[in-house]
mmCIF file of C-alpha atoms in Angstrom:
data_model
loop_
_atom_site.group_PDB
_atom_site.id
_atom_site.type_symbol
_atom_site.label_atom_id
_atom_site.label_comp_id
_atom_site.label_asym_id
_atom_site.label_seq_id
_atom_site.Cartn_x
_atom_site.Cartn_y
_atom_site.Cartn_z
ATOM 1 C CA UNK U 174 18.954 -10.071 -12.122
ATOM 2 C CA UNK U 175 17.105 -9.792 -8.657
ATOM 3 C CA UNK U 176 18.064 -6.941 -6.142
ATOM 4 C CA UNK U 177 21.107 -7.543 -4.396
ATOM 5 C CA UNK U 178 20.531 -5.234 -1.322
ATOM 6 C CA UNK U 179 17.944 -5.471 1.810
ATOM 7 C CA UNK U 180 16.044 -2.182 2.021
ATOM 8 C CA UNK U 181 13.596 -0.619 4.509
ATOM 9 C CA UNK U 182 11.020 1.682 3.030
ATOM 10 C CA UNK U 183 8.716 4.334 5.250
ATOM 11 C CA UNK U 184 6.149 7.325 4.189
ATOM 12 C CA UNK U 185 3.472 9.199 5.831
ATOM 13 C CA UNK U 186 0.116 9.091 4.650
ATOM 14 C CA UNK U 187 -2.554 11.775 5.369
ATOM 15 C CA UNK U 188 -6.422 11.287 5.594
ATOM 16 C CA UNK U 189 -8.908 14.383 5.753
ATOM 17 C CA UNK U 190 -12.460 13.288 6.709
ATOM 18 C CA UNK U 191 -12.720 10.212 5.163
ATOM 19 C CA UNK U 192 -12.279 6.870 5.978
ATOM 20 C CA UNK U 193 -8.681 5.221 5.330
ATOM 21 C CA UNK U 194 -9.512 1.730 5.962
ATOM 22 C CA UNK U 195 -13.121 0.589 7.164
ATOM 23 C CA UNK U 196 -13.689 -2.630 9.367
ATOM 24 C CA UNK U 197 -16.725 -4.847 7.769
ATOM 25 C CA UNK U 198 -16.908 -6.219 11.034
ATOM 26 C CA UNK U 199 -17.724 -2.916 12.705
ATOM 27 C CA UNK U 200 -20.188 -1.268 10.616
ATOM 28 C CA UNK U 201 -17.233 -0.657 8.026
ATOM 29 C CA UNK U 202 -16.156 1.893 10.689
ATOM 30 C CA UNK U 203 -12.668 3.668 10.462
ATOM 31 C CA UNK U 204 -10.349 0.959 12.217
ATOM 32 C CA UNK U 205 -8.972 2.057 15.389
ATOM 33 C CA UNK U 206 -6.576 0.688 18.459
ATOM 34 C CA UNK U 207 -8.998 0.030 21.430
ATOM 35 C CA UNK U 208 -6.518 0.822 24.046
ATOM 36 C CA UNK U 209 -4.670 4.087 22.510
ATOM 37 C CA UNK U 210 -7.569 4.939 20.034
ATOM 38 C CA UNK U 211 -4.881 5.706 17.107
ATOM 39 C CA UNK U 212 -6.055 4.544 13.676
ATOM 40 C CA UNK U 213 -4.819 1.698 11.804
ATOM 41 C CA UNK U 214 -4.368 1.056 7.743
ATOM 42 C CA UNK U 215 -4.160 -2.476 7.434
ATOM 43 C CA UNK U 216 -1.523 -3.733 4.893
ATOM 44 C CA UNK U 217 -3.696 -5.950 3.085
ATOM 45 C CA UNK U 218 -5.322 -2.457 1.943
ATOM 46 C CA UNK U 219 -2.312 -1.036 1.214
ATOM 47 C CA UNK U 220 -1.443 -2.928 -1.372
ATOM 48 C CA UNK U 221 -4.748 -3.268 -2.759
ATOM 49 C CA UNK U 222 -4.038 0.327 -3.987
ATOM 50 C CA UNK U 223 -0.533 -0.973 -4.768
ATOM 51 C CA UNK U 224 -1.905 -3.449 -7.190
ATOM 52 C CA UNK U 225 -4.557 -0.891 -8.475
ATOM 53 C CA UNK U 226 -2.013 1.574 -9.090
ATOM 54 C CA UNK U 227 0.455 -1.325 -11.371
ATOM 55 C CA UNK U 228 -2.403 -2.605 -13.065
ATOM 56 C CA UNK U 229 -3.563 0.802 -14.123
ATOM 57 C CA UNK U 230 -0.040 2.063 -15.146
ATOM 58 C CA UNK U 231 1.678 -1.030 -16.379
ATOM 59 C CA UNK U 232 -0.823 -2.882 -18.247
ATOM 60 C CA UNK U 233 0.319 -3.375 -21.169
ATOM 61 C CA UNK U 234 3.921 -4.167 -20.202
ATOM 62 C CA UNK U 235 4.869 -7.797 -20.074
ATOM 63 C CA UNK U 236 5.497 -9.701 -16.471
ATOM 64 C CA UNK U 237 3.325 -6.704 -14.509
ATOM 65 C CA UNK U 238 0.228 -8.743 -14.428
ATOM 66 C CA UNK U 239 -1.558 -8.875 -11.287
ATOM 67 C CA UNK U 240 -2.812 -11.996 -9.913
ATOM 68 C CA UNK U 241 -4.932 -10.660 -6.939
ATOM 69 C CA UNK U 242 -7.612 -8.694 -9.283
ATOM 70 C CA UNK U 243 -10.937 -7.180 -8.235
ATOM 71 C CA UNK U 244 -14.182 -9.448 -8.977
ATOM 72 C CA UNK U 245 -12.245 -12.653 -10.355
ATOM 73 C CA UNK U 246 -10.589 -16.148 -9.016
ATOM 74 C CA UNK U 247 -7.032 -16.546 -9.173
ATOM 75 C CA UNK U 248 -7.255 -20.085 -9.220
ATOM 76 C CA UNK U 249 -7.815 -19.633 -13.833
ATOM 77 C CA UNK U 250 -4.497 -17.895 -13.327
ATOM 78 C CA UNK U 251 -2.390 -20.941 -11.732
ATOM 79 C CA UNK U 252 -4.436 -23.316 -14.181
ATOM 80 C CA UNK U 253 -2.992 -21.086 -16.971
ATOM 81 C CA UNK U 254 0.434 -21.596 -15.669
ATOM 82 C CA UNK U 255 -0.111 -25.094 -15.317
ATOM 83 C CA UNK U 256 -1.073 -25.023 -19.191
ATOM 84 C CA UNK U 257 1.650 -22.633 -20.433
ATOM 85 C CA UNK U 258 4.284 -24.708 -18.752
ATOM 86 C CA UNK U 259 3.041 -28.083 -19.664
ATOM 87 C CA UNK U 260 3.974 -26.712 -23.507
ATOM 88 C CA UNK U 261 7.087 -25.558 -23.317
ATOM 89 C CA UNK U 262 9.319 -28.717 -23.314
ATOM 90 C CA UNK U 263 12.006 -27.932 -20.469
ATOM 91 C CA UNK U 264 9.133 -27.851 -17.983
ATOM 92 C CA UNK U 265 7.270 -30.794 -19.634
ATOM 93 C CA UNK U 266 10.482 -32.868 -18.558
ATOM 94 C CA UNK U 267 10.553 -31.768 -15.038
ATOM 95 C CA UNK U 268 9.727 -33.603 -12.739
ATOM 96 C CA UNK U 269 8.035 -30.928 -10.424
ATOM 97 C CA UNK U 270 5.104 -29.300 -12.402
ATOM 98 C CA UNK U 271 4.241 -27.268 -9.289
ATOM 99 C CA UNK U 272 7.354 -25.129 -9.178
ATOM 100 C CA UNK U 273 7.370 -25.129 -12.679
ATOM 101 C CA UNK U 274 4.211 -23.254 -12.474
ATOM 102 C CA UNK U 275 5.479 -21.209 -9.539
ATOM 103 C CA UNK U 276 8.495 -19.751 -11.418
ATOM 104 C CA UNK U 277 5.385 -19.038 -14.286
ATOM 105 C CA UNK U 278 3.528 -17.142 -11.937
ATOM 106 C CA UNK U 279 6.421 -14.878 -10.473
ATOM 107 C CA UNK U 280 8.001 -14.158 -13.714
ATOM 108 C CA UNK U 281 4.145 -12.775 -15.222
ATOM 109 C CA UNK U 282 2.775 -11.506 -11.861
ATOM 110 C CA UNK U 283 4.250 -8.411 -10.401
ATOM 111 C CA UNK U 284 2.396 -9.119 -7.187
ATOM 112 C CA UNK U 285 3.674 -12.597 -6.737
ATOM 113 C CA UNK U 286 6.899 -11.565 -7.603
ATOM 114 C CA UNK U 287 6.671 -8.649 -5.134
ATOM 115 C CA UNK U 288 3.875 -9.706 -2.126
ATOM 116 C CA UNK U 289 4.119 -13.354 -2.572
ATOM 117 C CA UNK U 290 1.009 -15.579 -2.612
ATOM 118 C CA UNK U 291 -0.653 -18.748 -1.694
ATOM 119 C CA UNK U 292 -1.187 -20.793 -5.277
ATOM 120 C CA UNK U 293 -2.637 -23.895 -3.773
ATOM 121 C CA UNK U 294 -6.196 -23.098 -4.103
ATOM 122 C CA UNK U 295 -6.819 -24.663 -7.255
ATOM 123 C CA UNK U 296 -4.551 -26.265 -9.820
ATOM 124 C CA UNK U 297 -1.366 -26.617 -7.156
ATOM 125 C CA UNK U 298 1.586 -23.942 -7.839
ATOM 126 C CA UNK U 299 2.980 -24.147 -4.536
ATOM 127 C CA UNK U 300 3.476 -20.984 -2.216
ATOM 128 C CA UNK U 301 5.156 -17.992 -2.675
ATOM 129 C CA UNK U 302 6.794 -15.711 0.269
ATOM 130 C CA UNK U 303 7.683 -12.245 -1.341
ATOM 131 C CA UNK U 304 10.441 -10.278 -0.491
ATOM 132 C CA UNK U 305 8.265 -7.042 0.079
ATOM 133 C CA UNK U 306 6.122 -6.715 3.438
ATOM 134 C CA UNK U 307 4.292 -4.048 4.691
ATOM 135 C CA UNK U 308 2.802 -2.844 8.254
ATOM 136 C CA UNK U 309 -0.127 -1.346 9.508
ATOM 137 C CA UNK U 310 -0.214 1.951 9.147
ATOM 138 C CA UNK U 311 -0.512 3.762 12.278
ATOM 139 C CA UNK U 312 -1.752 7.613 13.161
ATOM 140 C CA UNK U 313 1.223 9.563 14.747
ATOM 141 C CA UNK U 314 -1.893 10.976 17.181
ATOM 142 C CA UNK U 315 -5.313 9.246 18.688
ATOM 143 C CA UNK U 316 -7.908 9.627 15.825
ATOM 144 C CA UNK U 317 -11.690 10.697 16.315
ATOM 145 C CA UNK U 318 -14.115 8.299 14.683
ATOM 146 C CA UNK U 319 -17.542 10.153 13.539
ATOM 147 C CA UNK U 320 -20.972 8.264 12.922
ATOM 148 C CA UNK U 321 -23.204 11.010 11.222
ATOM 149 C CA UNK U 322 -26.721 10.587 9.789
ATOM 150 C CA UNK U 323 -27.030 12.003 6.201
ATOM 151 C CA UNK U 324 -30.202 12.196 4.080
ATOM 152 C CA UNK U 325 -30.881 10.266 0.746
ATOM 153 C CA UNK U 326 -33.593 12.467 -1.438
ATOM 154 C CA UNK U 327 -34.294 9.620 -3.268
ATOM 155 C CA UNK U 328 -35.031 5.689 -2.266
ATOM 156 C CA UNK U 329 -34.111 2.121 -4.111
ATOM 157 C CA UNK U 330 -38.081 0.817 -3.209
ATOM 158 C CA UNK U 331 -40.909 -0.247 -5.219
ATOM 159 C CA UNK U 332 -44.036 -2.306 -6.389
ATOM 160 C CA UNK U 333 -43.331 -6.215 -5.836
ATOM 161 C CA UNK U 334 -42.610 -8.044 -8.967
ATOM 162 C CA UNK U 335 -42.263 -4.098 -11.124
ATOM 163 C CA UNK U 336 -39.816 -4.524 -14.157
ATOM 164 C CA UNK U 337 -40.909 -1.336 -16.361
ATOM 165 C CA UNK U 338 -40.092 2.157 -15.864
ATOM 166 C CA UNK U 339 -43.893 2.900 -16.250
ATOM 167 C CA UNK U 340 -44.755 0.189 -13.387
ATOM 168 C CA UNK U 341 -42.425 2.146 -11.410
ATOM 169 C CA UNK U 342 -43.027 5.850 -12.255
ATOM 170 C CA UNK U 343 -46.769 4.993 -11.289
ATOM 171 C CA UNK U 344 -45.693 3.992 -8.098
ATOM 172 C CA UNK U 345 -44.000 6.801 -7.123
ATOM 173 C CA UNK U 346 -46.591 9.100 -7.800
ATOM 174 C CA UNK U 347 -48.579 7.166 -5.413
ATOM 175 C CA UNK U 348 -46.119 8.250 -2.905
ATOM 176 C CA UNK U 349 -46.586 10.896 -0.062
ATOM 177 C CA UNK U 350 -42.955 12.814 -0.717
ATOM 178 C CA UNK U 351 -41.689 12.167 2.585
ATOM 179 C CA UNK U 352 -41.795 8.452 1.626
ATOM 180 C CA UNK U 353 -39.310 8.977 -1.333
ATOM 181 C CA UNK U 354 -36.429 9.916 0.759
ATOM 182 C CA UNK U 355 -34.458 7.926 3.232
ATOM 183 C CA UNK U 356 -32.155 8.521 6.388
ATOM 184 C CA UNK U 357 -28.186 6.684 6.226
ATOM 185 C CA UNK U 358 -25.159 6.809 8.184
ATOM 186 C CA UNK U 359 -21.549 8.053 7.244
ATOM 187 C CA UNK U 360 -18.465 7.248 9.123
ATOM 188 C CA UNK U 361 -15.242 8.592 8.970
ATOM 189 C CA UNK U 362 -12.227 10.551 11.056
ATOM 190 C CA UNK U 363 -11.956 14.758 10.955
ATOM 191 C CA UNK U 364 -7.864 14.112 10.400
ATOM 192 C CA UNK U 365 -5.229 11.457 10.572
ATOM 193 C CA UNK U 366 -1.257 11.308 10.103
ATOM 194 C CA UNK U 367 -0.509 7.953 9.763
ATOM 195 C CA UNK U 368 3.328 6.384 9.493
ATOM 196 C CA UNK U 369 3.714 3.305 7.047
ATOM 197 C CA UNK U 370 7.033 1.141 7.336
ATOM 198 C CA UNK U 371 8.069 -1.714 5.010
ATOM 199 C CA UNK U 372 10.748 -4.224 4.152
ATOM 200 C CA UNK U 373 12.142 -5.449 1.486
ATOM 201 C CA UNK U 374 14.530 -8.956 1.815
ATOM 202 C CA UNK U 375 16.868 -9.453 -1.417
ATOM 203 C CA UNK U 376 17.546 -13.031 -0.394
ATOM 204 C CA UNK U 377 13.835 -13.091 -0.776
ATOM 205 C CA UNK U 378 13.880 -11.556 -4.083
ATOM 206 C CA UNK U 379 16.447 -14.186 -5.744
ATOM 207 C CA UNK U 380 13.337 -16.611 -5.255
ATOM 208 C CA UNK U 381 11.229 -14.548 -6.859
ATOM 209 C CA UNK U 382 12.806 -12.402 -9.428
ATOM 210 C CA UNK U 383 11.910 -9.264 -7.699
ATOM 211 C CA UNK U 384 14.419 -6.745 -9.886
ATOM 212 C CA UNK U 385 15.162 -2.865 -9.926
ATOM 213 C CA UNK U 386 12.633 -2.638 -12.190
ATOM 214 C CA UNK U 387 10.327 -3.776 -9.748
ATOM 215 C CA UNK U 388 11.599 -1.605 -7.047
ATOM 216 C CA UNK U 389 11.159 1.526 -8.867
ATOM 217 C CA UNK U 390 7.464 0.202 -10.289
ATOM 218 C CA UNK U 391 6.748 -0.247 -6.403
ATOM 219 C CA UNK U 392 8.357 3.512 -5.291
ATOM 220 C CA UNK U 393 5.812 4.693 -8.382
ATOM 221 C CA UNK U 394 2.773 2.899 -6.993
ATOM 222 C CA UNK U 395 3.455 3.758 -3.297
ATOM 223 C CA UNK U 396 3.603 7.629 -4.010
ATOM 224 C CA UNK U 397 1.125 7.458 -6.254
ATOM 225 C CA UNK U 398 -1.554 5.132 -5.638
ATOM 226 C CA UNK U 399 -4.085 7.583 -3.742
ATOM 227 C CA UNK U 400 -3.962 9.620 -6.764
ATOM 228 C CA UNK U 401 -6.193 6.803 -8.276
ATOM 229 C CA UNK U 402 -8.319 6.049 -5.649
ATOM 230 C CA UNK U 403 -10.511 8.999 -4.572
ATOM 231 C CA UNK U 404 -13.837 8.675 -3.680
ATOM 232 C CA UNK U 405 -16.522 10.181 -1.505
ATOM 233 C CA UNK U 406 -15.815 7.947 1.588
ATOM 234 C CA UNK U 407 -11.814 8.120 1.478
ATOM 235 C CA UNK U 408 -12.187 12.087 1.775
ATOM 236 C CA UNK U 409 -8.412 13.553 1.384
ATOM 237 C CA UNK U 410 -5.954 10.720 1.143
ATOM 238 C CA UNK U 411 -2.310 11.356 -0.270
ATOM 239 C CA UNK U 412 1.300 10.221 0.554
ATOM 240 C CA UNK U 413 2.557 13.410 2.037
ATOM 241 C CA UNK U 414 5.630 12.903 2.772
ATOM 242 C CA UNK U 415 9.117 11.656 0.668
ATOM 243 C CA UNK U 416 9.223 8.078 0.297
ATOM 244 C CA UNK U 417 12.344 7.086 2.611
ATOM 245 C CA UNK U 418 14.320 4.036 1.746
ATOM 246 C CA UNK U 419 16.877 2.720 3.859
ATOM 247 C CA UNK U 420 19.631 0.757 1.175
ATOM 248 C CA UNK U 421 22.191 -1.507 2.859
ATOM 249 C CA UNK U 422 25.468 -1.692 0.757
ATOM 250 C CA UNK U 423 28.043 -2.876 3.042
ATOM 251 C CA UNK U 424 30.833 -1.731 4.623
ATOM 252 C CA UNK U 425 33.911 -4.305 3.428
ATOM 253 C CA UNK U 426 36.793 -3.944 1.642
ATOM 254 C CA UNK U 427 36.630 -6.947 0.236
ATOM 255 C CA UNK U 428 33.646 -7.617 -2.410
ATOM 256 C CA UNK U 429 32.584 -10.854 -1.721
ATOM 257 C CA UNK U 430 31.897 -9.780 1.760
ATOM 258 C CA UNK U 431 30.363 -6.429 1.046
ATOM 259 C CA UNK U 432 28.239 -7.910 -1.465
ATOM 260 C CA UNK U 433 26.969 -10.588 1.276
ATOM 261 C CA UNK U 434 26.408 -7.576 4.021
ATOM 262 C CA UNK U 435 24.092 -5.295 1.580
ATOM 263 C CA UNK U 436 22.422 -8.639 1.158
ATOM 264 C CA UNK U 437 21.796 -9.678 4.642
ATOM 265 C CA UNK U 438 21.822 -5.915 6.151
ATOM 266 C CA UNK U 439 24.268 -3.715 8.378
ATOM 267 C CA UNK U 440 21.878 -2.456 10.793
ATOM 268 C CA UNK U 441 18.345 -3.787 12.680
ATOM 269 C CA UNK U 442 15.444 -2.207 10.831
ATOM 270 C CA UNK U 443 14.176 -0.783 13.880
ATOM 271 C CA UNK U 444 17.112 1.394 14.573
ATOM 272 C CA UNK U 445 16.857 2.817 11.044
ATOM 273 C CA UNK U 446 13.330 3.669 11.300
ATOM 274 C CA UNK U 447 14.083 5.775 14.795
ATOM 275 C CA UNK U 448 16.278 8.165 12.913
ATOM 276 C CA UNK U 449 12.769 9.482 11.570
ATOM 277 C CA UNK U 450 10.978 11.709 14.235
ATOM 278 C CA UNK U 451 7.714 13.056 13.668
ATOM 279 C CA UNK U 452 5.433 14.756 16.287
ATOM 280 C CA UNK U 453 2.901 17.563 17.065
ATOM 281 C CA UNK U 454 3.864 21.457 17.113
ATOM 282 C CA UNK U 455 4.080 22.331 20.204
ATOM 283 C CA UNK U 456 1.177 24.359 21.720
ATOM 284 C CA UNK U 457 -1.579 22.668 19.208
ATOM 285 C CA UNK U 458 -4.170 20.634 20.879
ATOM 286 C CA UNK U 459 -5.444 19.162 17.802
ATOM 287 C CA UNK U 460 -3.647 18.720 14.012
ATOM 288 C CA UNK U 461 -5.929 18.819 11.034
ATOM 289 C CA UNK U 462 -3.539 18.710 8.617
ATOM 290 C CA UNK U 463 0.069 17.195 8.125
ATOM 291 C CA UNK U 464 1.695 20.618 8.529
ATOM 292 C CA UNK U 465 0.613 20.885 12.133
ATOM 293 C CA UNK U 466 3.518 18.134 12.186
ATOM 294 C CA UNK U 467 7.421 18.609 12.740
ATOM 295 C CA UNK U 468 9.248 15.496 10.786
ATOM 296 C CA UNK U 469 12.947 15.553 11.418
ATOM 297 C CA UNK U 470 15.557 12.832 9.578
ATOM 298 C CA UNK U 471 18.536 12.092 11.413
ATOM 299 C CA UNK U 472 21.271 11.429 8.925
ATOM 300 C CA UNK U 473 24.438 12.049 11.414
ATOM 301 C CA UNK U 474 23.164 8.604 13.769
ATOM 302 C CA UNK U 475 23.068 6.819 10.332
ATOM 303 C CA UNK U 476 24.743 3.465 10.709
ATOM 304 C CA UNK U 477 27.913 2.785 8.304
ATOM 305 C CA UNK U 478 26.918 0.329 5.728
ATOM 306 C CA UNK U 479 23.854 2.350 5.019
ATOM 307 C CA UNK U 480 22.580 4.876 2.570
ATOM 308 C CA UNK U 481 18.877 7.178 3.033
ATOM 309 C CA UNK U 482 17.185 7.597 -0.520
ATOM 310 C CA UNK U 483 14.126 10.201 -0.710
ATOM 311 C CA UNK U 484 11.927 9.962 -3.585
ATOM 312 C CA UNK U 485 9.152 12.624 -3.273
ATOM 313 C CA UNK U 486 7.603 12.787 -6.667
ATOM 314 C CA UNK U 487 6.115 9.379 -8.282
ATOM 315 C CA UNK U 488 8.177 9.370 -11.737
ATOM 316 C CA UNK U 489 10.936 11.339 -10.086
ATOM 317 C CA UNK U 490 14.571 9.760 -9.179
ATOM 318 C CA UNK U 491 15.823 8.929 -5.780
ATOM 319 C CA UNK U 492 18.047 11.625 -3.955
ATOM 320 C CA UNK U 493 20.380 9.929 -1.771
ATOM 321 C CA UNK U 494 22.076 10.818 1.427
ATOM 322 C CA UNK U 495 19.760 14.413 1.316
ATOM 323 C CA UNK U 496 16.602 15.623 0.964
ATOM 324 C CA UNK U 497 15.226 16.356 -2.329
ATOM 325 C CA UNK U 498 15.693 20.213 -2.755
ATOM 326 C CA UNK U 499 11.661 20.691 -3.077
ATOM 327 C CA UNK U 500 11.259 19.033 0.092
ATOM 328 C CA UNK U 501 9.124 21.590 2.880
ATOM 329 C CA UNK U 502 8.020 19.505 5.215
ATOM 330 C CA UNK U 503 10.762 17.208 6.705
ATOM 331 C CA UNK U 504 13.919 18.482 7.829
ATOM 332 C CA UNK U 505 17.543 16.559 7.779
ATOM 333 C CA UNK U 506 19.871 16.979 10.608
ATOM 334 C CA UNK U 507 23.427 15.720 10.091
#
């Protein structure tokens, strides 16, 4: 069964001496708002890491496939969807083969069921609007972008048409030492703390079948995605806050009306996000660690019909309406 509640969520990502999300149109420099100089991380960069984690952690589980895989074409998966539904009697009689293939993709691919997809690029399977949408992550403070020179102590040159080890070795021996190294560039920020927000629609979940198990897998992936994405360019990146979830549960005494409120929501998303406040500690001219910021959430102003959940560890349970006991950064006001 699809989820029966509306959710919003948010979390904080720290980047130290790395490039959290390079812009290929700017020489892969870290993305920066030119007006405020705040850094940002695109939604697609975040979803790529979620997909990668799901593919690694749930590869052997039915219904947890990923259609947007690296280095492949999604059209082959769309073609397979049409082939599969054509073999099923009920789908073969369905006058809308496009819809049948669309549903097959929702059932078999986590990212289609979660984020949606355009499935009309090959054999047409329509379009899916996903229940989970993630915003651009934005840094709390302006970030300092650095572009430095680095030395590569080898080269990737050689004689024309060379193809054997001996030919490359002969060419190498004939070169002066300073010709066997080269210079390069490295773009990074010294530090940035990014806030990321997300939305989960119960109404759209009914269309794709996004369920409680999918929600649990999504939370696990968000908290753990950077642990499996370390590289020289990424520096130190990690989700440093609990994953904060706002769950709409309703207030009405009538069960039917309360279910309707839970599905549609009991408060604007912006009002819920404003409950969390993060700022640099007084007297610090700059930050180099997330602990250089204070983080507070005001549970006294949570609207009626909304519960606040915190998940601190990727494999841990969600704690509702109070911070986890081991939380040592964010404080709670009641």
